[in-house]
Short mmCIF file of C-alpha atoms in Angstrom, two decimals:
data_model
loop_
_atom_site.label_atom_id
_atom_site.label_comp_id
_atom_site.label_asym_id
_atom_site.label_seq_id
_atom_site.Cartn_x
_atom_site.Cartn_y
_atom_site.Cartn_z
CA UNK A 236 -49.57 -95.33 155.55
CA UNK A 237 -49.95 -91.75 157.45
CA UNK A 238 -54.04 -92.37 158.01
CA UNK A 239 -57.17 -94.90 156.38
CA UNK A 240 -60.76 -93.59 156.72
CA UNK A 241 -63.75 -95.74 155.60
CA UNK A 242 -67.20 -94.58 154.39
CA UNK A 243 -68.47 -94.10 157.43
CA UNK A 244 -65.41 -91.60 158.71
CA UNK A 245 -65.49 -89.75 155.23
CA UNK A 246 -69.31 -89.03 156.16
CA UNK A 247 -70.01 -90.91 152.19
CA UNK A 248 -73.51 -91.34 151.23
CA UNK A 249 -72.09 -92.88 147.85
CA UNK A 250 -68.67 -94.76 147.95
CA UNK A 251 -68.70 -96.50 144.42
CA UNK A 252 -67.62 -93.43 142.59
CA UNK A 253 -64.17 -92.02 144.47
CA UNK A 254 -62.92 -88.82 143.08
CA UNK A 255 -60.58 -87.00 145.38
CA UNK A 256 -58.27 -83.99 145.35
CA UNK A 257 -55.98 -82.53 148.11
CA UNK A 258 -54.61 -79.09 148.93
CA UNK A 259 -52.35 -78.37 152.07
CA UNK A 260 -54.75 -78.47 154.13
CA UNK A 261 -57.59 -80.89 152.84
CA UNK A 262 -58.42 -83.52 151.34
CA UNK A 263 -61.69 -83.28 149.00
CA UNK A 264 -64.05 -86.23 148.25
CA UNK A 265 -66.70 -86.18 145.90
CA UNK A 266 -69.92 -87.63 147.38
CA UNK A 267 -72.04 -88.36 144.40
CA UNK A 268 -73.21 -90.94 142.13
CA UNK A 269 -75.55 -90.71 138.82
CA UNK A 270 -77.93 -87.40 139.85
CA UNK A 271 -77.38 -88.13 143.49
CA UNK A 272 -75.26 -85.91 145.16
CA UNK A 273 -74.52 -85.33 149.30
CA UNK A 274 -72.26 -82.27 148.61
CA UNK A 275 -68.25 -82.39 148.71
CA UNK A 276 -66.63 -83.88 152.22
CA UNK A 277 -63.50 -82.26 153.52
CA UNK A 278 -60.83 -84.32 155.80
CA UNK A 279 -58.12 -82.63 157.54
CA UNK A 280 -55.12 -83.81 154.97
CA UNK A 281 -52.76 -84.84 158.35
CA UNK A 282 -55.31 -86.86 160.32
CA UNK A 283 -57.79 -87.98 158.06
CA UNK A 284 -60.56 -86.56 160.69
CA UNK A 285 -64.14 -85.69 159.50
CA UNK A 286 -64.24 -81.65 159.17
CA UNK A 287 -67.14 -80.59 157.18
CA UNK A 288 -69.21 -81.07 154.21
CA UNK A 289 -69.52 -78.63 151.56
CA UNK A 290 -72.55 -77.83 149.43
CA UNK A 291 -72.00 -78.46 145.89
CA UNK A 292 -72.37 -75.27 143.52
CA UNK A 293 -75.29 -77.49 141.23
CA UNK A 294 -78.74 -77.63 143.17
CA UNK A 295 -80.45 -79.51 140.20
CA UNK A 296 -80.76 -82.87 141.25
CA UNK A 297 -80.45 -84.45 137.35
CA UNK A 298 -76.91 -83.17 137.88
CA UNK A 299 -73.92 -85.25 138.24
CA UNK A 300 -70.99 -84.38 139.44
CA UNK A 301 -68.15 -84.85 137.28
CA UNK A 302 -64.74 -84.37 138.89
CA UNK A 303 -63.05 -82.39 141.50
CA UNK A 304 -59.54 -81.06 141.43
CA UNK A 305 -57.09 -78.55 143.15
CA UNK A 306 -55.05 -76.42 140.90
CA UNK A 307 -51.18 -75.53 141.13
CA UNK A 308 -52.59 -72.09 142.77
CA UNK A 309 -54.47 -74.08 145.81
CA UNK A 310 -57.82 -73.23 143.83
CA UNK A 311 -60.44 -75.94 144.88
CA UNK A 312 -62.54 -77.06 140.77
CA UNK A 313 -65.68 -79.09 140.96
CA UNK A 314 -67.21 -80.62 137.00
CA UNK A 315 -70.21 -81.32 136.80
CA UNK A 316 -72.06 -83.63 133.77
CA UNK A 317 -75.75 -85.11 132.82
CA UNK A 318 -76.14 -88.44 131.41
CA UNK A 319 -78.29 -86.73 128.92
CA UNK A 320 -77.00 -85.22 125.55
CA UNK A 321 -76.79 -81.69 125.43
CA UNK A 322 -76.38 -80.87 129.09
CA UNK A 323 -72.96 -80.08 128.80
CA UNK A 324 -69.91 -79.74 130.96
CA UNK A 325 -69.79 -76.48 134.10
CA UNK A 326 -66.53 -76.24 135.54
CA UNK A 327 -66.63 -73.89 139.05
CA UNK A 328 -63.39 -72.79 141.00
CA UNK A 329 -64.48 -71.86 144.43
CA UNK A 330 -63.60 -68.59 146.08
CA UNK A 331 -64.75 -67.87 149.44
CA UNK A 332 -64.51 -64.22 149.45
CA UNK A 333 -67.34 -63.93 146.95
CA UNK A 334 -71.04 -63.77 148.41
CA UNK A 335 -71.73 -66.76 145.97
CA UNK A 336 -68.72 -68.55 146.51
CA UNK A 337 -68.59 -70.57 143.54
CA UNK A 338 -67.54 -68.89 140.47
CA UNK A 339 -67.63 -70.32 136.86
CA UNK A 340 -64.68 -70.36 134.90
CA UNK A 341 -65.94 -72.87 131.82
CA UNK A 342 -69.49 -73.56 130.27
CA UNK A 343 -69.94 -75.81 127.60
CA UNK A 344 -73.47 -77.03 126.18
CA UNK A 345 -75.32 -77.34 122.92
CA UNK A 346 -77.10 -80.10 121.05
CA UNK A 347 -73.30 -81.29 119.99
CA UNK A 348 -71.95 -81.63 123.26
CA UNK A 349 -71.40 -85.33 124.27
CA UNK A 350 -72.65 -87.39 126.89
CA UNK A 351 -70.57 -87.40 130.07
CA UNK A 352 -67.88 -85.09 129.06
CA UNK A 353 -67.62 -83.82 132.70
CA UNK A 354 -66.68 -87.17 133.63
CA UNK A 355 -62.63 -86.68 133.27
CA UNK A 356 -61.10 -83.30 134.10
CA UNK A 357 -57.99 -82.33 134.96
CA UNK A 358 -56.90 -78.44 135.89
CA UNK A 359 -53.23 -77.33 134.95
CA UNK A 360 -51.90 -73.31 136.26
CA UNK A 361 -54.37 -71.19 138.07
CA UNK A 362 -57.66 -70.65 136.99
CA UNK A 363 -58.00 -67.15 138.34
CA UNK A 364 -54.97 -65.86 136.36
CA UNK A 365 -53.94 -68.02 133.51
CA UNK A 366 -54.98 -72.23 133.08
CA UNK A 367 -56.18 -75.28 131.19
CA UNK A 368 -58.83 -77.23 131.51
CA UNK A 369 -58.55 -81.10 130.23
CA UNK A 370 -61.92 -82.93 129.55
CA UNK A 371 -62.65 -86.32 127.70
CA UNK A 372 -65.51 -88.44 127.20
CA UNK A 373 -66.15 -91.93 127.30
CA UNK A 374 -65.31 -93.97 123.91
CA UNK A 375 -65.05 -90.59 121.91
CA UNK A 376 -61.12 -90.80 121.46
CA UNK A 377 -61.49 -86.81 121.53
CA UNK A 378 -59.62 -84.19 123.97
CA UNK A 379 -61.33 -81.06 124.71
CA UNK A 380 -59.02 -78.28 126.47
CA UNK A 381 -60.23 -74.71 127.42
CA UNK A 382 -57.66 -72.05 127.67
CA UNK A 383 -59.07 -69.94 131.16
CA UNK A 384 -57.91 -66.68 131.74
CA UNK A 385 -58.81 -64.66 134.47
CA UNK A 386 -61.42 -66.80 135.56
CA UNK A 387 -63.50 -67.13 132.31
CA UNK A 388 -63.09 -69.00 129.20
CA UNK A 389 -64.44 -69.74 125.54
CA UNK A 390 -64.74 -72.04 123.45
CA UNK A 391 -62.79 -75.15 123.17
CA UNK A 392 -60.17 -76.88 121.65
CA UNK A 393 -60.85 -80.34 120.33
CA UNK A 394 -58.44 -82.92 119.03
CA UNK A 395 -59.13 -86.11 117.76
CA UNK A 396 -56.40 -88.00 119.59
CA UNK A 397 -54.94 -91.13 117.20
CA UNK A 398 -52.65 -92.72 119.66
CA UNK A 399 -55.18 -95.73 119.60
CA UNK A 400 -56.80 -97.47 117.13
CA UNK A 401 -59.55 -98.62 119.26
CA UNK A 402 -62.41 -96.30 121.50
CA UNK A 403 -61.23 -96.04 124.53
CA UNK A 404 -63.32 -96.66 127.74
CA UNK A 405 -62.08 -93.73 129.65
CA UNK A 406 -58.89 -91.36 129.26
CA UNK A 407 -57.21 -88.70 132.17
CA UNK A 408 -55.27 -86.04 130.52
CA UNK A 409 -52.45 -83.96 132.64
CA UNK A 410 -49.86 -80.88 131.59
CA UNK A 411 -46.94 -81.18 133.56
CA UNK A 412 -47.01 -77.81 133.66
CA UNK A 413 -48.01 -74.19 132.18
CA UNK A 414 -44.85 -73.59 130.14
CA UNK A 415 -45.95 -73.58 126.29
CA UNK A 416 -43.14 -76.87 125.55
CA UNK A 417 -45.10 -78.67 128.90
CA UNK A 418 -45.41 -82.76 128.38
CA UNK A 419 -49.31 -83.21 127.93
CA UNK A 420 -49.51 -87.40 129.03
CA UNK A 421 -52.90 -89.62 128.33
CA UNK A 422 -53.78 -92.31 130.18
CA UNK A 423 -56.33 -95.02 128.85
CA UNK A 424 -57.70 -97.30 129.41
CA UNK A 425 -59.08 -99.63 126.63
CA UNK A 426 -62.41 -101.96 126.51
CA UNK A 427 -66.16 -101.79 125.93
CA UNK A 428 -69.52 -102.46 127.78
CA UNK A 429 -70.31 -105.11 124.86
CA UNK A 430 -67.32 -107.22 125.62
CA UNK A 431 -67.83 -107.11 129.22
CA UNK A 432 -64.32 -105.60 129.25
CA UNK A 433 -62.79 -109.11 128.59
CA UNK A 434 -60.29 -107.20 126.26
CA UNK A 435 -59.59 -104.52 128.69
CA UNK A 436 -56.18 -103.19 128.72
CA UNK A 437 -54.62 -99.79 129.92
CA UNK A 438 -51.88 -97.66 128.94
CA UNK A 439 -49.83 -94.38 129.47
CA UNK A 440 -48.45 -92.09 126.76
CA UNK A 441 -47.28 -88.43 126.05
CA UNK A 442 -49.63 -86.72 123.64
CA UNK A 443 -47.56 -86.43 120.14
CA UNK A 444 -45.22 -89.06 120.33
CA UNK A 445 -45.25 -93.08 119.98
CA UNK A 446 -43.74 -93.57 123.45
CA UNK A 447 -45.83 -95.48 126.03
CA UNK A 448 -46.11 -97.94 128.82
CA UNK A 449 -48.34 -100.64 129.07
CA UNK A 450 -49.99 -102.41 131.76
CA UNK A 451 -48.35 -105.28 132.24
CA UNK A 452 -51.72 -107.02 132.98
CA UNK A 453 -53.86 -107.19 130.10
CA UNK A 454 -56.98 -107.02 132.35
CA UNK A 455 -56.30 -103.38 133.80
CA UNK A 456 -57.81 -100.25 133.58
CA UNK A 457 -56.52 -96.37 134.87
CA UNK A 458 -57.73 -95.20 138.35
CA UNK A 459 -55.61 -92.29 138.05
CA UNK A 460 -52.24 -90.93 137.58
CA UNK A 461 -49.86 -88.13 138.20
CA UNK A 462 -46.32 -87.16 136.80
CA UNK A 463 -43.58 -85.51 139.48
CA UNK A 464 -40.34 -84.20 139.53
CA UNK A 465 -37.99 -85.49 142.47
CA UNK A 466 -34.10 -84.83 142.30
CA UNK A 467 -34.21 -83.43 138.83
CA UNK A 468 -35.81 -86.38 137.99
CA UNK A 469 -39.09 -87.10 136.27
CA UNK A 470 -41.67 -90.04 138.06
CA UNK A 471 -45.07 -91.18 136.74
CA UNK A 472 -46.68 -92.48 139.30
CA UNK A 473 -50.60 -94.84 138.40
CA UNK A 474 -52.76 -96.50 140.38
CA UNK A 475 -54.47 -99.07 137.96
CA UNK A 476 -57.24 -101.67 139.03
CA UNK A 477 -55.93 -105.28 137.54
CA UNK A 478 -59.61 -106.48 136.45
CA UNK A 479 -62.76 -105.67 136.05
CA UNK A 480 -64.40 -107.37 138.15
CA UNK A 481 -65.84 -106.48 141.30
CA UNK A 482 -63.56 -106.55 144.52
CA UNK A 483 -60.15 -106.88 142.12
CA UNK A 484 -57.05 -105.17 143.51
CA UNK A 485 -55.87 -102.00 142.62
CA UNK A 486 -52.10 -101.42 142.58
CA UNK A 487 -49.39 -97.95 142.58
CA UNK A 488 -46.82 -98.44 140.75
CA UNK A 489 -43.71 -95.69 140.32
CA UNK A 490 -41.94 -95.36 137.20
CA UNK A 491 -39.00 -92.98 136.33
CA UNK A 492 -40.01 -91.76 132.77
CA UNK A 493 -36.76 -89.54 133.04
CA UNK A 494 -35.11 -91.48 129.92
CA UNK A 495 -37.74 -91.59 127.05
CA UNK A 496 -35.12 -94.18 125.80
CA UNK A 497 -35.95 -96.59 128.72
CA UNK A 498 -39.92 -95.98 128.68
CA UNK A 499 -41.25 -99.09 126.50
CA UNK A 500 -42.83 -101.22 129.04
CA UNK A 501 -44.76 -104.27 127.38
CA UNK A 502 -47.59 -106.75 129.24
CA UNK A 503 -45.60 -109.21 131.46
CA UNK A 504 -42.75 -107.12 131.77
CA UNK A 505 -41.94 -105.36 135.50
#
């Protein structure tokens, strides 16, 4: 452990929604819940100290804030959704040597567009040159990808993703990188509001293929995750809750997903 900081030393108004992303410098935390929002705080990434806290680029307070990220180019990404239909999905890259500093790179609303589909983003390449954009919504079992070039962006791409039979609760989708044969990996996590989650269950696989692992605790749902290469070899690191319920530990756990042959993980199995 390099540094811990609590609510109070992140300066957090809201702590029950945690969406972070780090650069070399910083470390970003989303301070927002619903339509409330107390701007972005920013730690020093070495020290964990308090440094500042950055206005959010949405001033209308039925606004949510989606999900923040930090692309492969250092470029800081803030979503933003509405938990009403039709408000769509913004996507703004900030760039401080612009009088307004935060620039949008994807816009996406109509009478179509679904509920909280700023919820889950993800950012691959540079968004001021050449990048995609990753978005899912809650129990749609859709991905929705915008190719971003020089800063600006069109319409989307949307798949209907069949590697479950089921709705899922919530999926994160990542490219390993900009090259055209990249990985693209899903990870979801399975259960509804009805069932009060008692048949929750999460699970990791690359887009395309039948390989995945499973949780091996049925009663487990994706925080995050993140793929990295280390010796020529490739890691998937997730940090998965193991219930539910409220106060339930959350766990990291590293697998090398190097040898597709060795990637079948079942429930039970470590």
């Amino acid at each position: 452990k390099v540094w811990e900081a609590d609510q109070t030393a992140m300066n957090l108004a809201w702590s029950n929604r945690m969406r972070l992303a780090a650069d070399d410098n910083y470390v970003y935390v989303l301070d927002a819940v619903l339509n409330y929002c107390n701007g972005i705080q920013v730690l020093d990434r070495k020290t964990g100290a308090f440094v500042k806290t950055m206005a959010a680029p949405y001033p209308n307070e039925y606004v949510c804030l989606g999900d923040i990220n930090v692309d492969d180019a250092g470029n800081l990404i803030v979503s933003r959704y509405n938990y009403a239909y039709g408000c769509g999905l913004l996507a703004y890259y900030y760039d401080e040597t612009k009088a307004d500093p935060w620039v949008c790179c994807v816009y996406y609303a109509d009478e179509t567009t679904p509920q909280t589909i700023g919820d889950r983003v993800t950012v691959c390449g540079d968004v001021k040159k050449q990048a995609i954009l990753y978005a899912t919504a809650p129990y749609l079992n859709k991905i929705y990808s915008w190719n971003i070039a020089n800063g600006t962006s069109y319409s989307p791409v949307v798949e209907d993703y069949t590697g479950v039979s089921n709705p899922w609760n919530n999926a994160i989708v990542r490219r390993a990188s900009m090259a055209e044969d990249a990985p693209v990996y899903v990870g979801i996590t399975m259960g509804t509001e009805a069932s009060g989650f008692a048949d929750a269950s999460a699970l990791f696989q690359e887009k395309g293929t039948s390989n995945e692992i499973t949780s091996s605790n049925l009663f487990a749902r994706i925080l995050n995750y993140k793929t990295f290469v280390m010796n020529n070899e490739e890691y998937l690191a997730v940090v998965f809750q193991e219930s539910w319920e409220r106060y339930s530990a959350s766990y990291l756990r590293i697998f090398n997903i190097t040898d597709r042959d060795r990637w079948v993980m079942v429930r039970g199995s470590e």
